[in-house]
Coordinates of C-alpha atoms in Angstrom, one line a residue:
Chain E
X5 CA 90.8 21.0 51.5
X6 CA 88.2 21.6 48.8
X7 CA 85.9 24.5 49.1
X8 CA 82.2 23.9 48.2
X9 CA 81.7 25.0 44.6
X10 CA 79.3 27.8 44.2
X11 CA 77.0 28.0 41.2
X12 CA 78.5 31.2 39.9
X13 CA 82.0 29.8 40.3
X14 CA 84.8 32.1 39.1
X15 CA 86.6 31.2 35.9
X16 CA 89.9 32.8 36.9
X17 CA 91.6 32.7 40.3
X18 CA 94.5 35.0 41.0
X19 CA 96.7 33.7 43.9
X20 CA 99.2 35.9 45.7
X21 CA 101.2 34.7 48.7
X22 CA 102.1 37.4 51.1
X23 CA 104.7 37.4 53.8
X24 CA 105.2 40.6 55.8
X25 CA 103.8 42.7 52.9
X26 CA 101.7 45.1 55.0
X27 CA 102.3 48.1 52.8
X28 CA 101.8 46.2 49.6
X29 CA 98.5 44.6 50.2
X30 CA 96.1 47.5 49.6
X31 CA 97.9 48.7 46.4
X32 CA 98.1 45.1 45.1
X33 CA 94.4 44.6 45.5
X34 CA 93.6 47.9 43.8
X35 CA 96.1 47.2 41.0
X36 CA 94.7 43.7 40.3
X37 CA 91.1 45.0 40.3
X38 CA 92.1 47.8 37.9
X39 CA 94.0 45.4 35.6
X40 CA 91.0 43.0 35.5
X41 CA 88.4 45.8 35.3
X42 CA 87.6 44.9 31.7
X43 CA 87.9 41.2 32.1
X44 CA 84.8 39.5 30.7
X45 CA 84.6 36.4 32.9
X46 CA 84.1 36.1 36.7
X47 CA 87.3 36.0 38.7
X48 CA 88.4 35.9 42.3
X49 CA 91.6 37.0 44.0
X50 CA 93.0 34.8 46.8
X51 CA 95.5 36.5 49.1
X52 CA 97.4 34.0 51.3
X53 CA 99.0 35.5 54.4
X54 CA 101.9 33.2 55.1
X55 CA 102.0 33.7 58.9
X56 CA 103.2 37.4 58.6
X57 CA 104.3 39.1 61.8
X58 CA 103.2 42.5 60.7
X59 CA 99.6 43.6 60.1
X60 CA 99.4 42.0 56.6
X61 CA 96.3 40.0 57.7
X62 CA 94.3 43.0 58.9
X63 CA 95.0 44.7 55.5
X64 CA 93.7 41.5 53.8
X65 CA 90.6 41.5 55.9
X66 CA 90.0 45.2 55.1
X67 CA 90.5 44.5 51.4
X68 CA 88.1 41.5 51.4
X69 CA 85.4 43.4 53.4
X70 CA 84.3 45.6 50.5
X71 CA 84.5 43.0 47.7
X72 CA 83.2 39.4 47.5
X73 CA 85.7 38.7 44.8
X74 CA 88.6 39.1 47.2
X75 CA 89.3 36.2 49.5
X76 CA 91.9 35.8 52.2
X77 CA 93.5 32.8 53.8
X78 CA 95.7 33.1 56.8
X79 CA 98.2 30.3 57.6
X80 CA 98.8 29.4 61.2
X81 CA 102.6 29.8 60.8
X82 CA 105.1 30.9 58.2
X83 CA 105.1 27.8 56.0
X84 CA 107.1 29.1 53.1
X85 CA 106.3 30.3 49.6
X86 CA 105.6 26.9 48.2
X87 CA 103.2 25.9 50.9
X88 CA 101.5 29.3 50.7
X89 CA 101.0 28.9 47.0
X90 CA 99.6 25.4 47.6
X91 CA 97.2 26.8 50.1
X92 CA 96.0 29.3 47.5
X93 CA 95.7 26.6 44.8
X94 CA 93.8 24.3 47.1
X95 CA 91.3 27.1 47.7
X96 CA 91.1 28.4 44.2
X97 CA 87.8 27.6 42.4
X98 CA 88.7 28.8 38.9
X99 CA 89.5 26.6 36.0
X100 CA 92.4 28.9 35.3
X101 CA 94.7 30.0 38.0
X102 CA 97.3 32.7 37.9
X103 CA 100.0 33.1 40.6
X104 CA 101.9 36.3 41.2
X105 CA 104.2 37.8 43.9
X106 CA 102.6 39.8 46.6
X107 CA 105.4 42.5 46.4
X108 CA 104.1 44.4 43.4
X109 CA 107.1 43.4 41.3
X110 CA 104.9 41.4 38.9
X111 CA 102.5 43.5 36.9
X112 CA 98.8 42.4 37.1
X113 CA 98.2 43.9 33.7
X114 CA 100.0 40.9 32.3
X115 CA 97.4 38.4 33.7
X116 CA 95.0 38.7 30.8
X117 CA 97.7 38.1 28.2
X118 CA 98.9 35.0 30.1
X119 CA 95.4 33.6 30.3
X120 CA 94.8 34.2 26.6
X121 CA 98.0 32.3 25.8
X122 CA 96.9 29.5 28.1
X123 CA 93.6 29.2 26.3
X124 CA 95.5 28.8 23.0
X125 CA 96.2 25.2 24.2
X126 CA 98.7 25.2 27.0
X127 CA 98.6 23.8 30.5
X128 CA 101.2 26.2 31.9
X129 CA 102.3 29.6 30.8
X130 CA 105.3 31.0 32.5
X131 CA 106.2 34.7 32.8
X132 CA 109.6 35.7 31.7
X133 CA 110.7 38.9 33.4
X134 CA 111.9 41.5 31.0
X135 CA 114.5 44.1 32.2
X136 CA 114.5 42.5 35.7
X137 CA 114.7 45.2 38.4
X138 CA 116.8 43.4 41.0
X139 CA 120.3 43.6 42.3
X140 CA 122.8 42.1 39.8
X141 CA 125.2 40.2 42.0
X142 CA 122.8 39.0 44.7
X143 CA 119.8 38.1 42.6
X144 CA 120.4 38.2 38.8
X145 CA 123.6 36.2 38.6
X146 CA 122.6 33.3 40.9
X147 CA 119.3 33.2 39.1
X148 CA 120.9 33.1 35.7
X149 CA 123.2 30.2 36.8
X150 CA 120.3 28.3 38.4
X151 CA 118.1 28.7 35.4
X152 CA 120.9 27.4 33.1
X153 CA 121.4 24.4 35.4
X154 CA 117.7 23.6 35.6
X155 CA 117.5 23.8 31.8
X156 CA 120.4 21.5 31.3
X157 CA 119.3 19.0 33.9
X158 CA 115.7 18.7 33.1
X159 CA 115.6 19.6 29.4
X160 CA 112.7 22.0 29.9
X161 CA 113.5 25.1 27.8
X162 CA 112.2 27.7 30.3
X163 CA 114.4 30.8 30.6
X164 CA 113.0 32.2 33.8
X165 CA 112.0 29.5 36.3
X166 CA 112.0 31.9 39.2
X167 CA 109.2 34.2 38.0
X168 CA 106.1 33.8 40.1
X169 CA 103.8 35.2 37.5
X170 CA 102.4 32.0 35.9
X171 CA 99.1 30.8 34.6
X172 CA 97.9 27.2 35.1
X173 CA 95.1 25.0 34.2
X174 CA 93.3 23.4 37.1
X175 CA 93.9 20.0 35.7
X176 CA 97.7 20.5 35.9
X177 CA 97.6 21.7 39.5
X178 CA 95.6 18.5 40.4
X179 CA 98.5 16.5 39.1
X180 CA 101.4 18.1 40.8
X181 CA 101.8 18.4 44.6
X182 CA 104.4 21.0 45.5
X183 CA 106.3 20.8 48.8
X184 CA 109.5 22.0 50.4
X185 CA 110.7 24.8 48.0
X186 CA 109.6 23.4 44.7
X187 CA 107.8 26.5 43.5
X188 CA 111.1 27.2 41.5
X189 CA 110.7 23.9 39.7
X190 CA 107.1 24.2 38.6
X191 CA 107.9 24.0 34.9
X192 CA 110.1 20.9 35.2
X193 CA 107.7 19.2 37.5
X194 CA 104.8 20.0 35.2
X195 CA 106.8 18.7 32.2
X196 CA 107.3 15.5 34.0
X197 CA 103.6 14.9 34.2
X198 CA 103.2 15.7 30.5
X199 CA 102.1 19.4 30.6
X200 CA 102.2 21.6 27.5
X201 CA 104.3 24.6 28.5
X202 CA 104.7 28.1 27.0
X203 CA 106.7 31.1 28.1
X204 CA 106.0 34.7 27.4
X205 CA 107.6 38.1 28.4
X206 CA 106.1 39.9 31.3
X207 CA 106.9 43.3 32.9
X208 CA 108.9 43.5 36.1
X209 CA 109.1 46.4 38.6
X210 CA 111.5 47.3 41.3
X211 CA 110.3 46.7 44.9
X212 CA 108.5 49.8 46.3
X213 CA 107.9 48.7 49.9
X214 CA 109.3 46.2 52.2
X215 CA 112.3 43.9 52.0
X216 CA 113.3 41.1 49.7
X217 CA 113.0 37.7 51.4
X218 CA 115.8 36.2 49.5
X219 CA 119.5 36.0 49.9
X220 CA 122.5 34.5 48.2
X221 CA 122.7 31.6 50.7
X222 CA 119.8 29.9 49.0
X223 CA 122.0 29.1 45.9
X224 CA 123.7 26.1 47.6
X225 CA 120.3 24.8 48.7
X226 CA 119.0 25.2 45.2
X227 CA 121.8 23.0 43.9
X228 CA 120.9 20.2 46.4
X229 CA 117.3 20.6 45.4
X230 CA 118.2 20.2 41.8
X231 CA 119.6 16.7 42.5
X232 CA 116.3 15.9 44.1
X233 CA 114.4 17.3 41.1
X234 CA 116.4 15.2 38.7
X235 CA 115.6 12.1 40.8
X236 CA 111.9 12.7 41.1
X237 CA 111.3 13.9 37.5
X238 CA 113.5 11.4 35.6
X239 CA 113.6 8.4 37.8
X240 CA 110.6 8.6 40.1
X241 CA 108.9 5.6 38.5
X242 CA 112.2 3.5 38.3
X243 CA 114.6 4.7 41.0
X244 CA 116.7 1.6 40.6
X245 CA 117.7 2.8 37.2
X246 CA 118.9 6.1 38.6
X247 CA 120.9 4.3 41.3
X248 CA 122.4 1.9 38.8
X249 CA 123.6 4.8 36.7
X250 CA 125.1 6.2 39.8
X251 CA 127.0 3.0 40.5
X252 CA 129.0 3.5 37.2
X253 CA 131.3 6.1 38.8
X254 CA 132.4 4.0 41.8
X255 CA 132.7 0.9 39.5
X256 CA 135.0 2.9 37.3
X257 CA 137.1 4.0 40.3
X258 CA 137.3 0.4 41.6
X259 CA 138.5 -0.7 38.1
X260 CA 141.1 2.0 38.0
X261 CA 142.5 1.0 41.4
X262 CA 142.4 -2.7 40.4
X263 CA 144.5 -1.9 37.4
X264 CA 146.9 0.1 39.5
X265 CA 147.3 -3.0 41.7
X266 CA 147.9 -5.3 38.8
X267 CA 150.5 -3.0 37.4
X268 CA 152.2 -2.8 40.8
X269 CA 152.2 -6.6 41.0
X270 CA 153.6 -7.3 37.6
X271 CA 156.2 -4.5 37.7
X272 CA 157.6 -4.8 41.1
X273 CA 156.6 -8.4 42.0
X274 CA 154.5 -9.5 45.0
X275 CA 157.0 -8.7 47.7
X276 CA 157.2 -5.0 46.8
X277 CA 153.5 -4.6 46.0
X278 CA 152.5 -6.0 49.4
X279 CA 151.0 -2.6 50.5
X280 CA 147.3 -3.0 50.7
X281 CA 146.4 0.5 49.6
X282 CA 145.3 -0.2 46.0
X283 CA 143.2 -3.3 46.7
X284 CA 141.7 -1.5 49.8
X285 CA 140.7 1.5 47.7
X286 CA 139.3 -0.8 45.0
X287 CA 137.3 -2.7 47.6
X288 CA 135.9 0.5 49.1
X289 CA 134.7 1.7 45.7
X290 CA 133.2 -1.7 44.9
X291 CA 131.5 -1.6 48.2
X292 CA 130.0 1.8 47.5
X293 CA 128.7 0.6 44.1
X294 CA 127.1 -2.4 45.8
X295 CA 125.6 -0.1 48.5
X296 CA 124.1 2.2 45.9
X297 CA 122.5 -0.8 44.1
X298 CA 121.0 -1.9 47.5
X299 CA 119.7 1.6 48.1
X300 CA 118.0 1.5 44.7
X301 CA 116.2 -1.7 45.8
X302 CA 115.1 0.1 49.0
X303 CA 113.7 2.9 46.9
X304 CA 111.8 0.4 44.7
X305 CA 110.3 -1.2 47.9
X306 CA 109.2 2.3 49.1
X307 CA 107.7 2.9 45.7
X308 CA 105.9 -0.4 45.4
X309 CA 104.2 0.3 48.8
X310 CA 102.8 3.6 47.5
X311 CA 102.5 2.8 43.8
X312 CA 98.7 2.7 43.7
X313 CA 98.3 6.2 45.0
X314 CA 101.5 7.8 43.6
X315 CA 101.2 6.8 40.0
X316 CA 97.5 6.8 39.6
X317 CA 96.3 5.7 36.2
X318 CA 97.8 8.2 33.8
X319 CA 94.8 9.8 32.2
X320 CA 94.7 11.7 29.0
X321 CA 95.1 15.5 29.1
X322 CA 92.2 16.0 26.9
X323 CA 89.5 13.4 26.2
X324 CA 86.5 14.2 24.1
Chain L
X13 CA 110.2 29.4 60.6
X14 CA 108.6 28.6 64.0
X15 CA 105.9 30.5 65.6
X16 CA 106.9 31.8 68.9
X17 CA 105.1 30.5 71.9
X18 CA 103.5 33.2 73.9
X19 CA 104.6 33.2 77.5
X20 CA 101.9 34.3 79.9
X21 CA 102.9 35.4 83.3
X22 CA 101.0 34.4 86.4
X23 CA 99.9 38.0 87.1
X24 CA 97.9 38.0 83.9
X25 CA 95.9 35.1 85.3
X26 CA 94.6 35.7 88.7
X27 CA 94.4 32.4 90.6
X28 CA 90.7 32.9 91.5
X29 CA 88.7 30.6 89.3
X30 CA 86.4 32.4 86.9
X31 CA 83.2 30.4 86.8
X32 CA 82.5 29.2 83.3
X33 CA 78.9 28.9 82.2
X34 CA 79.5 26.8 79.1
X35 CA 78.3 23.2 78.9
X36 CA 81.7 21.9 77.7
X37 CA 83.2 18.9 79.2
X38 CA 86.8 18.5 80.4
X39 CA 88.6 15.1 80.0
X40 CA 91.5 14.6 82.3
X41 CA 93.9 12.0 80.9
X42 CA 96.3 10.4 83.4
X43 CA 99.0 8.2 81.8
X44 CA 100.2 5.9 84.5
X45 CA 103.8 5.2 83.6
X46 CA 107.1 5.2 85.6
X47 CA 106.2 7.2 88.7
X48 CA 103.0 6.7 90.6
X49 CA 101.6 8.4 93.7
X50 CA 98.3 7.7 95.4
X51 CA 96.0 7.9 92.4
X52 CA 92.8 8.0 94.5
X53 CA 94.1 11.0 96.4
X54 CA 95.2 12.6 93.1
X55 CA 91.7 12.1 91.7
X56 CA 90.0 13.5 94.8
X57 CA 92.1 16.6 94.9
X58 CA 91.8 17.5 91.2
X59 CA 88.1 16.4 90.9
X60 CA 87.3 18.7 93.9
X61 CA 89.0 21.6 92.2
X62 CA 87.1 21.0 88.9
X63 CA 83.9 20.6 90.9
X64 CA 84.5 23.9 92.6
X65 CA 84.8 25.5 89.2
X66 CA 81.5 24.0 88.2
X67 CA 83.0 22.0 85.3
X68 CA 81.6 19.0 83.7
X69 CA 84.5 16.4 83.7
X70 CA 85.7 12.9 83.3
X71 CA 89.0 11.2 84.3
X72 CA 90.7 8.6 82.2
X73 CA 93.5 6.5 83.8
X74 CA 95.6 4.7 81.2
X75 CA 97.8 2.1 82.9
X76 CA 100.9 1.1 81.1
X77 CA 101.9 -2.6 81.2
X78 CA 103.0 -3.7 84.7
X79 CA 100.9 -1.0 86.5
X80 CA 97.6 -1.8 88.1
X81 CA 95.0 0.3 89.9
X82 CA 95.0 0.2 93.7
X83 CA 92.0 -1.3 95.3
X84 CA 90.9 2.2 96.5
X85 CA 91.0 3.5 92.9
X86 CA 89.2 0.4 91.6
X87 CA 86.5 1.1 94.1
X88 CA 86.2 4.7 93.0
X89 CA 85.9 3.5 89.4
X90 CA 83.1 1.1 90.4
X91 CA 81.0 3.8 92.1
X92 CA 81.5 6.7 89.8
X93 CA 80.8 6.9 86.1
X94 CA 83.1 9.9 85.8
X95 CA 86.3 7.7 86.0
X96 CA 87.4 5.3 83.4
X97 CA 90.4 3.0 83.2
X98 CA 92.3 1.5 80.4
X99 CA 95.0 -1.1 81.0
X100 CA 97.8 -1.9 78.5
X101 CA 98.8 -5.5 78.4
X102 CA 102.5 -4.5 77.8
X103 CA 104.7 -1.5 78.2
X104 CA 103.8 0.9 75.4
X105 CA 105.0 4.1 77.1
X106 CA 103.6 7.5 77.8
X107 CA 103.0 8.7 74.2
X108 CA 100.9 5.6 73.5
X109 CA 99.0 6.1 76.7
X110 CA 98.3 9.7 75.8
X111 CA 97.1 8.6 72.3
X112 CA 94.7 6.1 73.8
X113 CA 93.5 8.6 76.3
X114 CA 92.8 11.2 73.5
X115 CA 91.0 8.6 71.4
X116 CA 88.8 7.3 74.2
X117 CA 88.0 10.6 75.9
X118 CA 84.8 12.5 75.1
X119 CA 85.6 16.0 76.4
X120 CA 86.1 19.1 74.3
X121 CA 88.9 20.3 76.5
X122 CA 91.7 17.8 77.3
X123 CA 93.9 18.0 80.4
X124 CA 96.9 15.7 80.7
X125 CA 98.1 15.0 84.2
X126 CA 101.0 12.9 85.4
X127 CA 100.2 10.0 87.7
X128 CA 101.8 11.9 90.6
X129 CA 101.5 15.3 92.2
X130 CA 103.5 17.6 89.9
X131 CA 101.6 20.8 90.6
X132 CA 99.0 21.7 93.2
X133 CA 95.4 21.0 92.3
X134 CA 94.5 24.7 92.2
X135 CA 97.3 25.2 89.6
X136 CA 94.9 23.8 87.0
X137 CA 92.8 27.0 87.1
X138 CA 95.1 29.4 85.3
X139 CA 95.8 26.8 82.7
X140 CA 92.1 26.3 81.8
X141 CA 91.6 30.0 81.9
X142 CA 94.5 30.6 79.5
X143 CA 92.7 28.3 77.0
X144 CA 89.5 30.2 77.4
X145 CA 91.6 33.3 76.6
X146 CA 92.6 31.9 73.2
X147 CA 95.7 29.8 73.8
X148 CA 95.6 26.5 71.9
X149 CA 97.9 24.6 74.1
X150 CA 98.9 25.5 77.6
X151 CA 101.7 23.9 79.5
X152 CA 102.4 24.4 83.2
X153 CA 105.7 25.8 84.1
X154 CA 106.5 24.6 87.6
X155 CA 107.6 27.8 89.3
X156 CA 109.0 28.4 91.8
X157 CA 110.9 25.1 91.5
X158 CA 111.4 23.3 94.8
X159 CA 113.8 20.8 93.3
X160 CA 117.4 20.4 94.4
X161 CA 119.9 22.6 92.6
X162 CA 121.3 19.6 90.8
X163 CA 117.9 18.8 89.2
X164 CA 117.3 22.5 88.4
X165 CA 120.7 22.7 86.7
X166 CA 119.9 19.6 84.6
X167 CA 116.5 21.1 83.6
X168 CA 118.2 24.4 82.8
X169 CA 120.8 22.6 80.5
X170 CA 118.1 20.6 78.8
X171 CA 116.0 23.7 78.0
X172 CA 119.1 25.6 76.9
X173 CA 119.9 23.0 74.3
X174 CA 116.3 22.7 73.2
X175 CA 115.8 26.4 73.1
X176 CA 118.6 26.8 70.6
X177 CA 116.8 24.3 68.4
X178 CA 113.1 24.8 68.8
X179 CA 113.4 28.6 68.9
X180 CA 110.7 28.6 71.6
X181 CA 111.2 30.1 75.0
X182 CA 110.0 27.1 77.0
X183 CA 111.1 26.7 80.6
X184 CA 109.4 23.4 81.5
X185 CA 108.5 21.8 78.2
X186 CA 108.4 18.2 79.6
X187 CA 105.9 19.1 82.4
X188 CA 103.1 16.6 82.2
X189 CA 100.3 19.1 83.1
X190 CA 98.9 20.5 79.8
X191 CA 95.6 21.7 78.6
X192 CA 94.4 21.8 75.0
X193 CA 91.2 21.7 73.0
X194 CA 90.5 18.3 71.5
X195 CA 91.1 19.4 67.9
X196 CA 94.6 20.4 68.7
X197 CA 95.4 17.1 70.5
X198 CA 94.0 15.1 67.6
X199 CA 96.1 16.9 65.0
X200 CA 99.5 16.5 66.8
X201 CA 101.8 13.9 65.4
X202 CA 102.2 11.8 68.6
X203 CA 104.6 8.9 68.3
X204 CA 107.8 7.6 69.7
X205 CA 108.8 9.8 72.7
X206 CA 107.3 12.9 71.3
X207 CA 105.2 13.6 74.4
X208 CA 108.2 15.3 75.8
X209 CA 108.1 17.9 73.1
X210 CA 104.3 18.4 72.9
X211 CA 104.4 22.2 73.3
X212 CA 107.2 22.6 70.8
X213 CA 105.3 20.3 68.4
X214 CA 102.2 22.3 68.7
X215 CA 104.1 25.6 68.2
X216 CA 105.6 24.1 65.0
X217 CA 102.2 23.2 63.8
X218 CA 101.3 26.9 64.2
X219 CA 99.2 26.7 67.3
X220 CA 99.2 29.4 69.9
X221 CA 101.2 27.8 72.7
X222 CA 101.6 29.4 76.1
X223 CA 103.4 28.6 79.3
X224 CA 101.7 29.4 82.6
X225 CA 103.6 29.5 85.9
X226 CA 102.1 27.2 88.5
X227 CA 103.4 26.4 91.9
X228 CA 105.2 23.0 92.1
X229 CA 103.8 20.4 94.4
X230 CA 106.2 19.5 97.3
X231 CA 105.8 15.8 96.5
X232 CA 107.3 16.4 93.1
X233 CA 110.4 18.0 94.5
X234 CA 112.9 15.3 95.3
X235 CA 116.4 14.6 94.2
X236 CA 116.3 12.6 91.0
X237 CA 119.4 10.9 90.0
X238 CA 119.5 9.3 86.6
X239 CA 121.8 6.9 84.9
X240 CA 123.9 7.9 81.9
X241 CA 121.5 6.0 79.6
X242 CA 118.7 8.5 80.5
X243 CA 120.9 11.5 79.5
X244 CA 121.9 9.8 76.3
X245 CA 118.2 9.1 75.4
X246 CA 117.3 12.7 76.1
X247 CA 120.0 14.0 73.7
X248 CA 118.8 11.5 71.2
X249 CA 115.3 12.8 71.6
X250 CA 116.4 16.3 71.0
X251 CA 118.4 15.3 67.9
X252 CA 115.4 13.5 66.5
X253 CA 113.1 16.4 67.2
X254 CA 115.6 18.7 65.5
X255 CA 115.9 16.5 62.5
X256 CA 112.2 16.1 62.1
X257 CA 111.6 19.8 62.5
X258 CA 114.1 20.9 59.9
X259 CA 114.3 18.1 57.3
X260 CA 111.1 16.0 57.1
X261 CA 110.3 17.7 53.9
X262 CA 113.8 17.8 52.4
X263 CA 116.0 15.0 53.7
X264 CA 118.6 15.6 51.0
X265 CA 119.3 19.0 52.5
X266 CA 120.7 17.3 55.5
X267 CA 122.3 14.1 54.0
X268 CA 123.4 16.1 51.0
X269 CA 125.2 18.7 53.1
X270 CA 127.0 16.2 55.3
X271 CA 127.7 14.0 52.3
X272 CA 129.1 16.7 50.2
X273 CA 131.4 17.9 53.0
X274 CA 132.8 14.3 53.2
X275 CA 133.0 14.0 49.5
X276 CA 134.8 17.3 49.2
X277 CA 137.4 16.4 51.8
X278 CA 137.9 13.1 50.1
X279 CA 138.3 14.8 46.7
X280 CA 140.8 17.4 48.0
X281 CA 142.9 14.6 49.5
X282 CA 142.7 12.7 46.2
X283 CA 143.8 15.7 44.2
X284 CA 146.7 16.3 46.6
X285 CA 147.8 12.7 46.2
X286 CA 147.5 12.9 42.4
X287 CA 149.7 16.0 42.3
X288 CA 152.2 14.3 44.6
X289 CA 152.2 11.2 42.3
X290 CA 152.8 13.4 39.2
X291 CA 155.7 15.0 41.1
X292 CA 157.2 11.5 41.2
X293 CA 156.3 10.1 44.6
X294 CA 154.8 6.7 44.8
X295 CA 151.4 6.5 46.4
X296 CA 150.9 2.7 46.5
X297 CA 152.1 2.7 50.2
X298 CA 150.2 5.8 51.4
X299 CA 147.3 5.1 53.8
X300 CA 146.1 8.6 53.0
X301 CA 144.8 7.3 49.7
X302 CA 142.5 4.9 51.6
X303 CA 141.2 7.8 53.8
X304 CA 140.5 9.8 50.6
X305 CA 138.6 7.0 49.0
X306 CA 136.8 6.2 52.2
X307 CA 135.6 9.8 52.7
X308 CA 134.5 10.1 49.1
X309 CA 132.6 6.7 49.3
X310 CA 131.0 7.8 52.5
X311 CA 129.9 11.1 50.9
X312 CA 128.3 9.3 47.9
X313 CA 126.5 6.8 50.3
X314 CA 125.1 9.6 52.4
X315 CA 123.8 11.4 49.3
X316 CA 122.2 8.1 48.1
X317 CA 120.5 7.8 51.5
X318 CA 119.2 11.3 51.2
X319 CA 117.8 10.6 47.7
X320 CA 115.9 7.6 49.0
X321 CA 114.5 9.9 51.7
X322 CA 113.4 12.3 49.0
X323 CA 111.7 9.6 47.0
X324 CA 109.7 8.6 50.1
X325 CA 108.8 12.3 50.8
X326 CA 107.8 12.7 47.1
X327 CA 105.5 9.7 47.3
X328 CA 103.7 11.1 50.4
X329 CA 103.3 14.6 49.0
X330 CA 99.9 14.2 47.4
X331 CA 98.4 13.2 50.9
X332 CA 100.1 15.9 52.9
X333 CA 100.0 19.7 53.2
X334 CA 102.7 21.7 54.9
X335 CA 100.3 24.5 55.9
X336 CA 97.4 24.8 58.3
X337 CA 94.8 27.5 57.8
X338 CA 94.0 29.6 60.8
X339 CA 91.5 32.0 59.3
X340 CA 89.6 32.8 56.1
X341 CA 87.7 35.7 54.8

């Protein structure tokens, strides 16, 4: 996946995933070049066409033709935003990488400020969209709820997890592998590998061309993904601990039904308390607790098989 | 999410063989499993057709356990260095035979051919031409079908079910006659019974897949009656394919959804019982309580399973990429 490193390697790589953004490609390139016109260090722009069905790719090719700083990657099929971002990251040559949306809603004029902030000693700087220009009920409310949940669950104090405009150090991206739809959880995943994270306000614009690729249906999916996130950030080195914590609930339920049974026995005597409902319910709950414990062991087995590669020796963030 | 396979109609590909002046080599892989016709005759017909096209080619026969070459074929192998044979010591099945064939062949273009006459030998031409035109996997679509109406109906039903899942307009996905460049064959995840879904697998990987109508061979058309076990296995294959296509990266999406439905029903029943108890009715003799606890327990267990799946996926993530690059500028 690595591209041969040229001698005059760019310092900054700007990565933008594009999916059916035909009308936005050319203005986006122009805007980024204009915003970085005064930027002192060499930079590159990587446009990732995520299997678009319109003529996004030919616009990318046209944009790249006149300027060696513009590079395009075309994915064989629509692989989703996370995979498209990963494709961009894998091809980026810079030490500093900035991701932004391909729909002109992020403002490239914020790139320099993010990079400056990163250079102050952070591994990840997240944009925080000010005066967000999206539909209230469909976009803003679900996003507000999701952000609160992510904050509570992971303890990473980022206000706007969904903003694509972010700056990363190469070191950080080498440490996290994003898959499925994890681009929303980059701050939490980065924190779990020890990254120093900052957040700063960025501008946000209303969509000019094309359609939004999101809907409210994803909220339920985000909830399921949050459970996964908790598991892999908090318990990924000791899944058994996570599963043991989870056994507490069925154990408590089993205990409650056991007490019900005892009360029935002592109050009404054995002949009236012959119904097997309470002991049955207690046994089911106890069985579930036992099952979760066993699952935790299976997870440990899976982990031990991969341990060497998964938890490679934790290296220091900075060594001098 | 899936790339649509392009369906190429026969009129786009005149049957007349266009001579190819490249020095590429074609490897024909014949997995000998289940049904076998006269392999020497099969070789002679298809070799003659490839010869006529002026192609460089080799044939690889992979015999599954329990199958052995006929003396006539063995003699052909002896005298020609264009035919190779590999014999499995036990039954490993068609997918394993294909994998071995892919690994041992040397050609740039791979043709898979069943061990019996499925299409006429001249049917190979439009398939090879379609690859030359840019398709990355071409599968034959036996058309017109000469099978009995019963078999045609079965095939229809199978593709209907599959079409709803794979989102690809395939008509004869399990046809054993396929052509693909080596790089495509080597990148496909071939295991289990996945050979049946090879075109759908390739489309899912983002390759340009096309289907080319080719006349069915009369030998192929006979009434095939299967036991119920075969139908059950096909349905299982489809279910596996569906699961792998949608949830390999996010198992908890599947287990979590099913589990939370179960948990929710259990919880609703539990709340109903609790309200009833507070209203003064005893619940110690209500089997509904057991159902409620059972459903809740099942829901929790399914979610636990999904989480284990997520851990496994997470561990594999550093070695795996969910995208394939088609082009760069």
